[in-house]
CSV table of C-alpha atoms in Angstrom, one decimal:
chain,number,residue,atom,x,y,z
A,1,UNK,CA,-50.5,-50.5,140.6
A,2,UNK,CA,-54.3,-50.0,140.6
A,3,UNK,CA,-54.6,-52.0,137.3
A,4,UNK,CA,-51.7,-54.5,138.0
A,5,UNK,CA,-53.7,-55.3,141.3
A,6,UNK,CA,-57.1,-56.2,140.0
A,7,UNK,CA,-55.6,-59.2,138.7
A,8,UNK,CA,-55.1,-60.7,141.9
A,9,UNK,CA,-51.5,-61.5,141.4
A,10,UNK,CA,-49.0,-59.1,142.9
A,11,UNK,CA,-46.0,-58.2,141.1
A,12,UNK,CA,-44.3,-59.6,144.1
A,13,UNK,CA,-46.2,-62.7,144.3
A,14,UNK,CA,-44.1,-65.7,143.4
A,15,UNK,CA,-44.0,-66.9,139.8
A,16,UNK,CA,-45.4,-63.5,138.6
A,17,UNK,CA,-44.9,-63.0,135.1
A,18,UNK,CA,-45.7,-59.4,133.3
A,19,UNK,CA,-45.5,-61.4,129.7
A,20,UNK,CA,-48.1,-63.6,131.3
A,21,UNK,CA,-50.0,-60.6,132.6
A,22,UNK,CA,-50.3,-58.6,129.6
A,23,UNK,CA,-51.6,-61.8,127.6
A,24,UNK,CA,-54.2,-62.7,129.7
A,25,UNK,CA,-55.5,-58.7,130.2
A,26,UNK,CA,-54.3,-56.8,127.6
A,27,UNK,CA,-56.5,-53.5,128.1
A,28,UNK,CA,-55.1,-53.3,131.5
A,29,UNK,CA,-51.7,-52.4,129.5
A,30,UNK,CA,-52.8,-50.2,126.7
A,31,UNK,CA,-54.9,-47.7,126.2
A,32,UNK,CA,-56.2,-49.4,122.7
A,33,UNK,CA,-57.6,-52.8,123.9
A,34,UNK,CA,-56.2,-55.7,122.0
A,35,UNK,CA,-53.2,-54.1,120.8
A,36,UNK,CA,-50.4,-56.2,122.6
A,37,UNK,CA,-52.3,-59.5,121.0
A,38,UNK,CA,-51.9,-57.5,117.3
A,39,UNK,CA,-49.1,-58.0,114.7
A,40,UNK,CA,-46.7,-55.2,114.9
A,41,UNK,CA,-46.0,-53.7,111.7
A,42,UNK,CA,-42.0,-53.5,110.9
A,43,UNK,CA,-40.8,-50.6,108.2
A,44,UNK,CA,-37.4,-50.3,106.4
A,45,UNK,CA,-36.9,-47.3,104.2
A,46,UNK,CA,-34.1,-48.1,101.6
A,47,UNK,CA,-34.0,-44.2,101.0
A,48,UNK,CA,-31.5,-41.6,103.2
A,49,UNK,CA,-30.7,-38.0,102.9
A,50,UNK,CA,-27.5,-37.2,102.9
A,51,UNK,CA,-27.9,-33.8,102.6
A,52,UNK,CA,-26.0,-31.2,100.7
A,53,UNK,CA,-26.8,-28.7,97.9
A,54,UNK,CA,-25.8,-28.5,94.4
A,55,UNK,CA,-26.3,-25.3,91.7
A,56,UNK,CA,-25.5,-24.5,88.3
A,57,UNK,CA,-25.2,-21.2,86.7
A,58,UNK,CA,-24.6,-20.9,82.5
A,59,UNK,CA,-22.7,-18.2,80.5
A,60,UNK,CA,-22.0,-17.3,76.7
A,61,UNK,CA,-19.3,-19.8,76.8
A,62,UNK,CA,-19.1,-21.7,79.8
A,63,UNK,CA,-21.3,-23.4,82.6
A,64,UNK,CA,-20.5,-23.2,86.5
A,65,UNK,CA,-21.7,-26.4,88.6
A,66,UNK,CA,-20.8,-26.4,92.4
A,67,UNK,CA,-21.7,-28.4,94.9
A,68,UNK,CA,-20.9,-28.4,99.2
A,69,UNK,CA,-18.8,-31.8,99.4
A,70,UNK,CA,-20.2,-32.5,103.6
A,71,UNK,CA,-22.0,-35.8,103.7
A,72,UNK,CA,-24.9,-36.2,106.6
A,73,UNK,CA,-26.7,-38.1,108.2
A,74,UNK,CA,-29.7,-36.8,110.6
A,75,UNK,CA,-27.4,-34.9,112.6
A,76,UNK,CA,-24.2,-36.7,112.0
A,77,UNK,CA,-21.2,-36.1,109.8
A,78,UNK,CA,-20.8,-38.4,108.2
A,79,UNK,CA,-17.7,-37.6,106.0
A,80,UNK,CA,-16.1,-33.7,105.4
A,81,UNK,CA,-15.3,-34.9,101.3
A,82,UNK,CA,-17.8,-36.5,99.4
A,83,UNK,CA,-18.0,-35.0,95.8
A,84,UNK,CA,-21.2,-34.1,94.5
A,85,UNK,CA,-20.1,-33.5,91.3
A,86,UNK,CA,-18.7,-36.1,88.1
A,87,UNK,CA,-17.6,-35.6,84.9
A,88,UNK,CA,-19.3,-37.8,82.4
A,89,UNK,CA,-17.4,-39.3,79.7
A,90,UNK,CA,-13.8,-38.9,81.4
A,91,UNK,CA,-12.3,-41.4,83.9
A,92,UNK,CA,-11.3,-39.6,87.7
A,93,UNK,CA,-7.6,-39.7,86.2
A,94,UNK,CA,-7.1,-37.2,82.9
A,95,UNK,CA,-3.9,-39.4,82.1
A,96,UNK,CA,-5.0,-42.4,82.1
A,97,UNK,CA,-4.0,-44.0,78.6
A,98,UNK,CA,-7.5,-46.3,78.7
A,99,UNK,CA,-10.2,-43.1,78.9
A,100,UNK,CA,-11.7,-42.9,75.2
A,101,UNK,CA,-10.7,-38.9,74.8
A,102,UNK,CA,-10.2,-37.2,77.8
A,103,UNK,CA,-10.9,-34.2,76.5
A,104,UNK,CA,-13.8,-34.5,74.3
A,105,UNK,CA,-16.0,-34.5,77.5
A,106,UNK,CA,-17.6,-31.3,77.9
A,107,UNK,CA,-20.2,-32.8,80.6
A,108,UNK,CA,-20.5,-31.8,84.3
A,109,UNK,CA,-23.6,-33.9,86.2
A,110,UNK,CA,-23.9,-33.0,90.1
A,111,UNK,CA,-26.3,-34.9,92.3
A,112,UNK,CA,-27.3,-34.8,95.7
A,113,UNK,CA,-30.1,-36.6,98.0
A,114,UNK,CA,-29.0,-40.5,98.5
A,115,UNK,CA,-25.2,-41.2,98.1
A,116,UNK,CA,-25.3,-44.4,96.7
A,117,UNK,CA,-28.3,-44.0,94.3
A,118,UNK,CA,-25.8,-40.5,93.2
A,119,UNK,CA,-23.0,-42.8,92.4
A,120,UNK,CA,-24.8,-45.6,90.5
A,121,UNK,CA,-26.7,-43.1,88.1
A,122,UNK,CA,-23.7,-41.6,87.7
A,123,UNK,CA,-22.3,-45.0,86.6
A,124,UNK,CA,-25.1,-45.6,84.3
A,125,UNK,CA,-24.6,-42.4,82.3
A,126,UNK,CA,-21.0,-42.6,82.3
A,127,UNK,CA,-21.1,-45.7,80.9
A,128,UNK,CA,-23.8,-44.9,78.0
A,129,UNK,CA,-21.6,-42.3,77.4
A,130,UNK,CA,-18.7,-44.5,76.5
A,131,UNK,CA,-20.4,-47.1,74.9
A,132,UNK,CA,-22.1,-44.1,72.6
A,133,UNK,CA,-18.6,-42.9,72.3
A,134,UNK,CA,-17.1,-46.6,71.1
A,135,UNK,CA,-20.5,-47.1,68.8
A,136,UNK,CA,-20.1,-43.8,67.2
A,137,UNK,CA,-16.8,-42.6,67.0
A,138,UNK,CA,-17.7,-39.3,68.2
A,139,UNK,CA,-18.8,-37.9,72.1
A,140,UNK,CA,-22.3,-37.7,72.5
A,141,UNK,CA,-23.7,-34.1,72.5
A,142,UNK,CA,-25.1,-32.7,76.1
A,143,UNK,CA,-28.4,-32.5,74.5
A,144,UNK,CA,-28.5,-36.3,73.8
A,145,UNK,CA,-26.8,-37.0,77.0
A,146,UNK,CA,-29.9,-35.0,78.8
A,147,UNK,CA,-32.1,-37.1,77.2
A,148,UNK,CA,-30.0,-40.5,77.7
A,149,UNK,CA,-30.3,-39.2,81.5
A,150,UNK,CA,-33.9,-38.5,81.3
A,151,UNK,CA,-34.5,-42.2,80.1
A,152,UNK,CA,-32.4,-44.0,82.8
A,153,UNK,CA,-34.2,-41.9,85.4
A,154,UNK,CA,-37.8,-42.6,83.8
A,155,UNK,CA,-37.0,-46.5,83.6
A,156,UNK,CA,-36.6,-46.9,87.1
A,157,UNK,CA,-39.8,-44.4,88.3
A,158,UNK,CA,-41.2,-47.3,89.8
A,159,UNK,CA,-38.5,-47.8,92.5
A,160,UNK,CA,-36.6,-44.2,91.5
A,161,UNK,CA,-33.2,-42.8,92.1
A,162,UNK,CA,-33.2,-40.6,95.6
A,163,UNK,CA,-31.4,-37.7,94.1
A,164,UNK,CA,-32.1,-34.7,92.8
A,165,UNK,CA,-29.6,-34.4,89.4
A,166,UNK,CA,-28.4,-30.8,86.9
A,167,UNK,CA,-26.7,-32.3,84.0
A,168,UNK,CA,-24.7,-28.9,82.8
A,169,UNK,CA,-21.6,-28.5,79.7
A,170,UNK,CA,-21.7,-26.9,76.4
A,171,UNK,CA,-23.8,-27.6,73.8
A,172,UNK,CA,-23.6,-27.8,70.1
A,173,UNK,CA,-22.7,-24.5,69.2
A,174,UNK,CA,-20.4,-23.6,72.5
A,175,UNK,CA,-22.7,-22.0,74.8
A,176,UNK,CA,-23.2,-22.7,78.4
A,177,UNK,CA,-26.5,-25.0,78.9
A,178,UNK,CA,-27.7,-26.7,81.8
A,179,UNK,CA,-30.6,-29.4,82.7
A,180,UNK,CA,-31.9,-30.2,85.8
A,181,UNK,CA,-34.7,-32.9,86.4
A,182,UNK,CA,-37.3,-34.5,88.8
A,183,UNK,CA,-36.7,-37.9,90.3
A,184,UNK,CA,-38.6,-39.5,87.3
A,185,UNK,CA,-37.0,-37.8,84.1
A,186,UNK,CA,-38.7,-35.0,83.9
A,187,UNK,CA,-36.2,-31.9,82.4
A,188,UNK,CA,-35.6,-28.5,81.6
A,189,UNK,CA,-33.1,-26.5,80.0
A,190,UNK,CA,-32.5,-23.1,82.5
A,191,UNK,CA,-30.2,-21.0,82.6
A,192,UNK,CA,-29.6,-21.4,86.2
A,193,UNK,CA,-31.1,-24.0,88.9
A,194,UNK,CA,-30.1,-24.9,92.3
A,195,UNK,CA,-30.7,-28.5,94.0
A,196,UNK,CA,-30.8,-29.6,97.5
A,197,UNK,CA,-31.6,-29.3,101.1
A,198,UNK,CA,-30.1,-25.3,101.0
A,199,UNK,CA,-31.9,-24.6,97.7
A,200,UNK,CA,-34.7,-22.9,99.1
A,201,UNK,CA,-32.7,-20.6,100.5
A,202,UNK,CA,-30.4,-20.5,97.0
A,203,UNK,CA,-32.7,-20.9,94.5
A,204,UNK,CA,-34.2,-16.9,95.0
A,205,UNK,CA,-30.5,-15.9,95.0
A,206,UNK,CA,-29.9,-16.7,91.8
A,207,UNK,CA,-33.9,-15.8,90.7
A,208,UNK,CA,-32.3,-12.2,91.5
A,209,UNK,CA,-28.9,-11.8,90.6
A,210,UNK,CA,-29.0,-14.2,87.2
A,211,UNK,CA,-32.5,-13.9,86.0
A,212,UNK,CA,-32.7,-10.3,87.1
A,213,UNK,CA,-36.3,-11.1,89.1
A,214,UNK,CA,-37.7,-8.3,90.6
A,215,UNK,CA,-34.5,-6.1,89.2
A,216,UNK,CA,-35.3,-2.4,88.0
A,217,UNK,CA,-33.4,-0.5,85.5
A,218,UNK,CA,-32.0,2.3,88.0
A,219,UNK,CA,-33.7,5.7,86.9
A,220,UNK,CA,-36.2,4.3,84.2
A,221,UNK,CA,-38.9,5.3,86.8
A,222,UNK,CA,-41.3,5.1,90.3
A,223,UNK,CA,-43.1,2.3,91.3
A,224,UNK,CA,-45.0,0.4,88.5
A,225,UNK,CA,-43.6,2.3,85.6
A,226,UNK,CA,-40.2,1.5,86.7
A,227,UNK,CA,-38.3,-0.5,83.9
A,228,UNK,CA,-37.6,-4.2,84.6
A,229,UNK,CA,-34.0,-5.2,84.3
A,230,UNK,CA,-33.6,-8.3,81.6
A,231,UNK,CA,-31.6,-11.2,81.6
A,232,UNK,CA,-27.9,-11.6,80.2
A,233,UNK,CA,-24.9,-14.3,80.6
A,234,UNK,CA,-22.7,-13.1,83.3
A,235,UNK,CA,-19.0,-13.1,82.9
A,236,UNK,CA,-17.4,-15.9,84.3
A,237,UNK,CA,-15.8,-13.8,87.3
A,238,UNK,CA,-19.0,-12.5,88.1
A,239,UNK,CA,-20.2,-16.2,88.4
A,240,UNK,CA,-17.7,-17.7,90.4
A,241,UNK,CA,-18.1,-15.0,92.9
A,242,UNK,CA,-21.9,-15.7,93.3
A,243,UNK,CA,-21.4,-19.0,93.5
A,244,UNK,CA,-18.7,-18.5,96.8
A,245,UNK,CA,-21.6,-16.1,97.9
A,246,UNK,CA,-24.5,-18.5,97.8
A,247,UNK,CA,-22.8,-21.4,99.7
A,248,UNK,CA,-21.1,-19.0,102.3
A,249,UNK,CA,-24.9,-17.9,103.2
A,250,UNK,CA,-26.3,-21.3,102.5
A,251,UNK,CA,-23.7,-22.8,105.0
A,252,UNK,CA,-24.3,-20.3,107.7
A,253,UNK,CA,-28.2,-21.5,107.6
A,254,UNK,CA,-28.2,-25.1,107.1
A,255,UNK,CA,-26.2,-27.6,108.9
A,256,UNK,CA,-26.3,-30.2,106.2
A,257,UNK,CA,-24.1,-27.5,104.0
A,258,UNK,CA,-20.7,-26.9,104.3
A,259,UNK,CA,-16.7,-27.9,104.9
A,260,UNK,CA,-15.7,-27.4,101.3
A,261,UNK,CA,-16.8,-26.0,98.0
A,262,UNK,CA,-16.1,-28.0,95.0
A,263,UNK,CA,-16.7,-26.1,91.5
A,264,UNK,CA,-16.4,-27.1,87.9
A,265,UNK,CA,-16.2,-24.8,84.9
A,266,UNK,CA,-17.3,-26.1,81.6
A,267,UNK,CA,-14.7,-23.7,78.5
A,268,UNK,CA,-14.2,-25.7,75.3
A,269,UNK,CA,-10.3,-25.8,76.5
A,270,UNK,CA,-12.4,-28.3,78.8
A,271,UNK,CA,-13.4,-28.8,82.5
A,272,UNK,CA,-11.8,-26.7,85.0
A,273,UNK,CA,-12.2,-28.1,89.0
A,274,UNK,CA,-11.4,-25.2,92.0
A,275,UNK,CA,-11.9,-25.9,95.4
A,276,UNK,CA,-12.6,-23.5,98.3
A,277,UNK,CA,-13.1,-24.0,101.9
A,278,UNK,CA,-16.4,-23.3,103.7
A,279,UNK,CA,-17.4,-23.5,107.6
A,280,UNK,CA,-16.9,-26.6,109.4
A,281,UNK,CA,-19.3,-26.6,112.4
């Protein structure tokens, strides 16, 4: 009241007008003079998180992708099934009489990060795939496919795909591979790889139990002279269960993980999709 006062008008007074008032003594109001009588600066972000992890594990013969199918916003649900994962090469129905060869895809490619920038590269590759398919007469290979992927990815690093992608299948001579990549194209090949707002708490998981990090060879010695264990495919039951595993934890720790499990397995009989439920608060 102190400030409003030394005006000399009262905010009871007659034709009082706070608009008015701020105008013609702006300091009075903020504690940065002349701020009410600066633009305001407006910002839209065309970017959102929506949450969710993805992982992918390879074998001698086969490659596991999962992915947590709960959709978020902040602290909002906002759907329980949204797939993070899309087979490339194959339409969503494996009768339909107009997909090119529904079973000469051997490509998995999970995303997660933005939805909608998910489902449009996912359009994009699908579609290079086909028309490579149609051009060609044969599928495209996963190693060309990782690099078509890398090149939609690097074209648009100016304004770039939200999502954080692991393109994962066979590869030339039937053995599990699996890519994953930066926002901009760059890529790998690993033998395991996890994606997503729970991979921090995933990623070492899989560090230990695939890649055998900081695993001894039991007996082979104490302390520094102790053997490390080295890394080998695991079977594909071993894989599956490590995969249940990591999202059960994951889901328990991170509230933008969780309601269902959707996994794909790669075989050259083709891609296999399970399903299992995970916790819903």
């Amino acid at each position: 009241m102190a400030s409003i006062s030394s005006f000399g008008v009262l905010p009871t007074d007659p034709g009082f007008s706070f608009r008015r008032a701020q105008q013609q003594h702006p300091s009075s109001y903020s504690s940065h003079p002349n701020q009410a009588s600066q633009p305001r600066e407006h910002r839209f972000s065309p970017y959102t998180d929506n949450g969710g992890s993805t992982l992918g594990i390879t074998g001698a013969d086969f490659a596991v992708l999962a992915g947590d199918t709960r959709s978020t916003s902040g602290y909002s649900i906002n759907s329980r099934y949204v797939p993070k994962l899309f087979r490339i090469g194959t339409s969503t129905d494996p009768d339909d009489p107009n997909d090119p060869d529904t079973k000469a895809s051997r490509i998995v490619l999970s995303v997660c990060g933005f939805a909608a920038d998910g489902i449009a590269l996912r359009e994009r590759l699908d579609t290079a795939f086909k028309l490579y398919y149609h051009q060609h007469g044969k599928p495209m290979s996963l190693a060309a496919c990782a690099q078509r992927l890398s090149h939609i990815l690097y074209n648009k690093r100016f304004f770039p795909f939200y999502v954080q992608c692991i393109l994962g299948g066979l590869d030339e001579e039937g053995t599990g591979a699996l890519y994953s990549y930066d926002p901009v194209g760059s890529y790998e090949r690993e033998s395991c790889r996890s994606a997503g707002s729970a991979s921090s708490l995933i990623m070492p998981f899989l560090d230990n139990q695939v890649n055998k990090k900081n695993l001894y060879v039991p007996g082979s010695g104490e302390g520094m002279k102790a053997e490390e264990q080295t890394y080998q495919p695991l079977p594909r039951a071993e894989v599956e269960g490590l995969v249940r595993d990591a999202f059960s934890s994951a889901s328990e720790r991170q509230i933008e993980v969780g309601d269902g499990l959707q996994m794909m397995v790669v075989t050259k009989d083709g891609i296999e999709e399970i399903y299992h439920d995970l916790k819903k608060d």
